[in-house]
């Protein structure tokens, strides 16, 4: 397994822990790992990820982008449905939630249209 794959997985795990810690601040996980510690670990992992790429820009694939977007919103919804309450004010009652979901929907639509256009251009070249 490549180092970048392991780092990406660790970043996703600590991102999830940060969300769980925000929605359930009185659990044992939150007592063990504070938000500051998780955030520092995330920053360190991102720095290591950037350093190991040696300055090469790697564009996130469309499938990965859609998956990450759906995962983040899904995590937000699931943690709310489990009875968690965000310390940052992220909830279904908040207009911020609907604004973010609306922006994400438009962005996913943009990615879909771009992908469809690229496929049609590829077919035209053949």
PDB file of C-alpha atoms in Angstrom:
ATOM      1  CA  UNK A   1       0.000   0.000   0.000  1.00  0.00           C
ATOM      2  CA  UNK A   2       1.334   3.401  -0.943  1.00  0.00           C
ATOM      3  CA  UNK A   3       2.155   6.018   1.661  1.00  0.00           C
ATOM      4  CA  UNK A   4      -0.223   8.569   0.113  1.00  0.00           C
ATOM      5  CA  UNK A   5      -3.117   6.097   0.402  1.00  0.00           C
ATOM      6  CA  UNK A   6      -2.333   5.484   4.064  1.00  0.00           C
ATOM      7  CA  UNK A   7      -2.056   9.220   4.711  1.00  0.00           C
ATOM      8  CA  UNK A   8      -5.359   9.899   2.937  1.00  0.00           C
ATOM      9  CA  UNK A   9      -7.052   7.209   5.025  1.00  0.00           C
ATOM     10  CA  UNK A  10      -5.590   8.649   8.255  1.00  0.00           C
ATOM     11  CA  UNK A  11      -6.732  12.148   7.266  1.00  0.00           C
ATOM     12  CA  UNK A  12     -10.254  10.815   6.692  1.00  0.00           C
ATOM     13  CA  UNK A  13     -10.245   9.011  10.065  1.00  0.00           C
ATOM     14  CA  UNK A  14      -9.084  12.094  11.980  1.00  0.00           C
ATOM     15  CA  UNK A  15     -11.557  14.282  10.058  1.00  0.00           C
ATOM     16  CA  UNK A  16     -14.308  11.880  11.174  1.00  0.00           C
ATOM     17  CA  UNK A  17     -13.019  11.973  14.754  1.00  0.00           C
ATOM     18  CA  UNK A  18     -13.116  15.764  14.643  1.00  0.00           C
ATOM     19  CA  UNK A  19     -16.759  15.669  13.553  1.00  0.00           C
ATOM     20  CA  UNK A  20     -17.663  13.067  16.212  1.00  0.00           C
ATOM     21  CA  UNK A  21     -15.844  15.117  18.840  1.00  0.00           C
ATOM     22  CA  UNK A  22     -17.827  18.200  17.810  1.00  0.00           C
ATOM     23  CA  UNK A  23     -21.204  16.455  17.913  1.00  0.00           C
ATOM     24  CA  UNK A  24     -20.531  14.359  21.041  1.00  0.00           C
ATOM     25  CA  UNK A  25     -18.148  16.384  23.241  1.00  0.00           C
ATOM     26  CA  UNK A  26     -18.774  14.364  26.428  1.00  0.00           C
ATOM     27  CA  UNK A  27     -17.691  10.939  25.184  1.00  0.00           C
ATOM     28  CA  UNK A  28     -14.515   9.073  26.098  1.00  0.00           C
ATOM     29  CA  UNK A  29     -13.073   9.788  22.655  1.00  0.00           C
ATOM     30  CA  UNK A  30     -13.530  13.507  23.239  1.00  0.00           C
ATOM     31  CA  UNK A  31     -11.954  13.147  26.683  1.00  0.00           C
ATOM     32  CA  UNK A  32      -8.943  11.359  25.243  1.00  0.00           C
ATOM     33  CA  UNK A  33      -8.440  13.418  22.103  1.00  0.00           C
ATOM     34  CA  UNK A  34      -9.435  17.055  22.299  1.00  0.00           C
ATOM     35  CA  UNK A  35     -10.383  19.033  19.202  1.00  0.00           C
ATOM     36  CA  UNK A  36      -7.053  20.859  19.350  1.00  0.00           C
ATOM     37  CA  UNK A  37      -5.054  17.635  19.364  1.00  0.00           C
ATOM     38  CA  UNK A  38      -7.082  16.180  16.480  1.00  0.00           C
ATOM     39  CA  UNK A  39      -6.674  19.419  14.536  1.00  0.00           C
ATOM     40  CA  UNK A  40      -2.904  19.420  15.117  1.00  0.00           C
ATOM     41  CA  UNK A  41      -2.689  15.794  13.955  1.00  0.00           C
ATOM     42  CA  UNK A  42      -4.738  16.669  10.849  1.00  0.00           C
ATOM     43  CA  UNK A  43      -2.477  19.613  10.045  1.00  0.00           C
ATOM     44  CA  UNK A  44       0.608  17.428  10.517  1.00  0.00           C
ATOM     45  CA  UNK A  45      -0.847  14.709   8.257  1.00  0.00           C
ATOM     46  CA  UNK A  46      -1.675  17.238   5.532  1.00  0.00           C
ATOM     47  CA  UNK A  47       1.842  18.707   5.746  1.00  0.00           C
ATOM     48  CA  UNK A  48       3.357  15.215   5.470  1.00  0.00           C
ATOM     49  CA  UNK A  49       1.037  14.476   2.533  1.00  0.00           C
ATOM     50  CA  UNK A  50       2.137  17.642   0.751  1.00  0.00           C
ATOM     51  CA  UNK A  51       5.809  16.977   1.515  1.00  0.00           C
ATOM     52  CA  UNK A  52       5.681  13.406   0.210  1.00  0.00           C
ATOM     53  CA  UNK A  53       4.075  14.568  -3.034  1.00  0.00           C
ATOM     54  CA  UNK A  54       7.208  16.676  -3.548  1.00  0.00           C
ATOM     55  CA  UNK A  55       5.333  19.633  -4.952  1.00  0.00           C
ATOM     56  CA  UNK A  56       3.422  17.666  -7.573  1.00  0.00           C
ATOM     57  CA  UNK A  57      -0.150  18.835  -7.900  1.00  0.00           C
ATOM     58  CA  UNK A  58      -2.536  15.918  -7.885  1.00  0.00           C
ATOM     59  CA  UNK A  59      -6.060  16.769  -8.882  1.00  0.00           C
ATOM     60  CA  UNK A  60      -8.756  14.945  -6.935  1.00  0.00           C
ATOM     61  CA  UNK A  61     -10.669  12.589  -9.202  1.00  0.00           C
ATOM     62  CA  UNK A  62     -14.322  13.326  -9.802  1.00  0.00           C
ATOM     63  CA  UNK A  63     -15.416  10.102  -8.095  1.00  0.00           C
ATOM     64  CA  UNK A  64     -13.291  10.885  -5.049  1.00  0.00           C
ATOM     65  CA  UNK A  65     -14.647  14.444  -4.926  1.00  0.00           C
ATOM     66  CA  UNK A  66     -18.255  13.265  -5.083  1.00  0.00           C
ATOM     67  CA  UNK A  67     -17.565  10.528  -2.537  1.00  0.00           C
ATOM     68  CA  UNK A  68     -15.903  12.916  -0.122  1.00  0.00           C
ATOM     69  CA  UNK A  69     -18.732  15.421  -0.448  1.00  0.00           C
ATOM     70  CA  UNK A  70     -21.423  12.794   0.105  1.00  0.00           C
ATOM     71  CA  UNK A  71     -19.437  11.328   3.021  1.00  0.00           C
ATOM     72  CA  UNK A  72     -19.121  14.708   4.763  1.00  0.00           C
ATOM     73  CA  UNK A  73     -22.798  15.622   4.422  1.00  0.00           C
ATOM     74  CA  UNK A  74     -23.815  12.056   5.301  1.00  0.00           C
ATOM     75  CA  UNK A  75     -21.651  12.120   8.413  1.00  0.00           C
ATOM     76  CA  UNK A  76     -23.227  15.421   9.399  1.00  0.00           C
ATOM     77  CA  UNK A  77     -26.734  13.975   8.945  1.00  0.00           C
ATOM     78  CA  UNK A  78     -25.996  10.674  10.719  1.00  0.00           C
ATOM     79  CA  UNK A  79     -24.380  12.324  13.731  1.00  0.00           C
ATOM     80  CA  UNK A  80     -27.349  14.669  14.038  1.00  0.00           C
ATOM     81  CA  UNK A  81     -29.815  11.773  13.776  1.00  0.00           C
ATOM     82  CA  UNK A  82     -27.871   9.889  16.472  1.00  0.00           C
ATOM     83  CA  UNK A  83     -28.696  12.737  18.834  1.00  0.00           C
ATOM     84  CA  UNK A  84     -25.506  14.712  18.607  1.00  0.00           C
ATOM     85  CA  UNK A  85     -25.526  18.461  18.772  1.00  0.00           C
ATOM     86  CA  UNK A  86     -22.732  20.363  17.096  1.00  0.00           C
ATOM     87  CA  UNK A  87     -20.774  22.771  19.228  1.00  0.00           C
ATOM     88  CA  UNK A  88     -20.193  24.879  16.100  1.00  0.00           C
ATOM     89  CA  UNK A  89     -23.911  25.217  15.418  1.00  0.00           C
ATOM     90  CA  UNK A  90     -24.117  22.785  12.507  1.00  0.00           C
ATOM     91  CA  UNK A  91     -27.694  21.484  12.546  1.00  0.00           C
ATOM     92  CA  UNK A  92     -30.733  20.955  10.337  1.00  0.00           C
ATOM     93  CA  UNK A  93     -32.352  24.007  11.896  1.00  0.00           C
ATOM     94  CA  UNK A  94     -29.464  26.199  10.908  1.00  0.00           C
ATOM     95  CA  UNK A  95     -29.720  28.056   7.599  1.00  0.00           C
ATOM     96  CA  UNK A  96     -25.977  27.445   7.219  1.00  0.00           C
ATOM     97  CA  UNK A  97     -26.705  23.726   6.703  1.00  0.00           C
ATOM     98  CA  UNK A  98     -29.058  24.432   3.796  1.00  0.00           C
ATOM     99  CA  UNK A  99     -26.719  27.000   2.265  1.00  0.00           C
ATOM    100  CA  UNK A 100     -23.804  24.552   2.368  1.00  0.00           C
ATOM    101  CA  UNK A 101     -25.916  21.703   0.945  1.00  0.00           C
ATOM    102  CA  UNK A 102     -27.147  24.017  -1.821  1.00  0.00           C
ATOM    103  CA  UNK A 103     -23.591  25.072  -2.720  1.00  0.00           C
ATOM    104  CA  UNK A 104     -22.451  21.442  -2.685  1.00  0.00           C
ATOM    105  CA  UNK A 105     -25.351  20.425  -4.922  1.00  0.00           C
ATOM    106  CA  UNK A 106     -24.482  23.149  -7.442  1.00  0.00           C
ATOM    107  CA  UNK A 107     -20.821  22.170  -7.320  1.00  0.00           C
ATOM    108  CA  UNK A 108     -21.626  18.490  -7.842  1.00  0.00           C
ATOM    109  CA  UNK A 109     -23.858  19.484 -10.771  1.00  0.00           C
ATOM    110  CA  UNK A 110     -20.943  21.480 -12.203  1.00  0.00           C
ATOM    111  CA  UNK A 111     -18.619  18.470 -11.835  1.00  0.00           C
ATOM    112  CA  UNK A 112     -21.202  16.212 -13.494  1.00  0.00           C
ATOM    113  CA  UNK A 113     -21.658  18.585 -16.443  1.00  0.00           C
ATOM    114  CA  UNK A 114     -17.898  18.978 -16.817  1.00  0.00           C
ATOM    115  CA  UNK A 115     -17.450  15.209 -16.810  1.00  0.00           C
ATOM    116  CA  UNK A 116     -20.236  14.769 -19.352  1.00  0.00           C
ATOM    117  CA  UNK A 117     -18.697  17.429 -21.610  1.00  0.00           C
ATOM    118  CA  UNK A 118     -15.257  15.789 -21.388  1.00  0.00           C
ATOM    119  CA  UNK A 119     -16.756  12.425 -22.358  1.00  0.00           C
ATOM    120  CA  UNK A 120     -18.550  13.924 -25.351  1.00  0.00           C
ATOM    121  CA  UNK A 121     -15.326  15.656 -26.478  1.00  0.00           C
ATOM    122  CA  UNK A 122     -13.452  12.357 -26.213  1.00  0.00           C
ATOM    123  CA  UNK A 123     -16.077  10.621 -28.339  1.00  0.00           C
ATOM    124  CA  UNK A 124     -15.891  13.407 -30.923  1.00  0.00           C
ATOM    125  CA  UNK A 125     -12.113  12.950 -31.232  1.00  0.00           C
ATOM    126  CA  UNK A 126     -12.499   9.239 -31.938  1.00  0.00           C
TER     127      UNK A 126
END
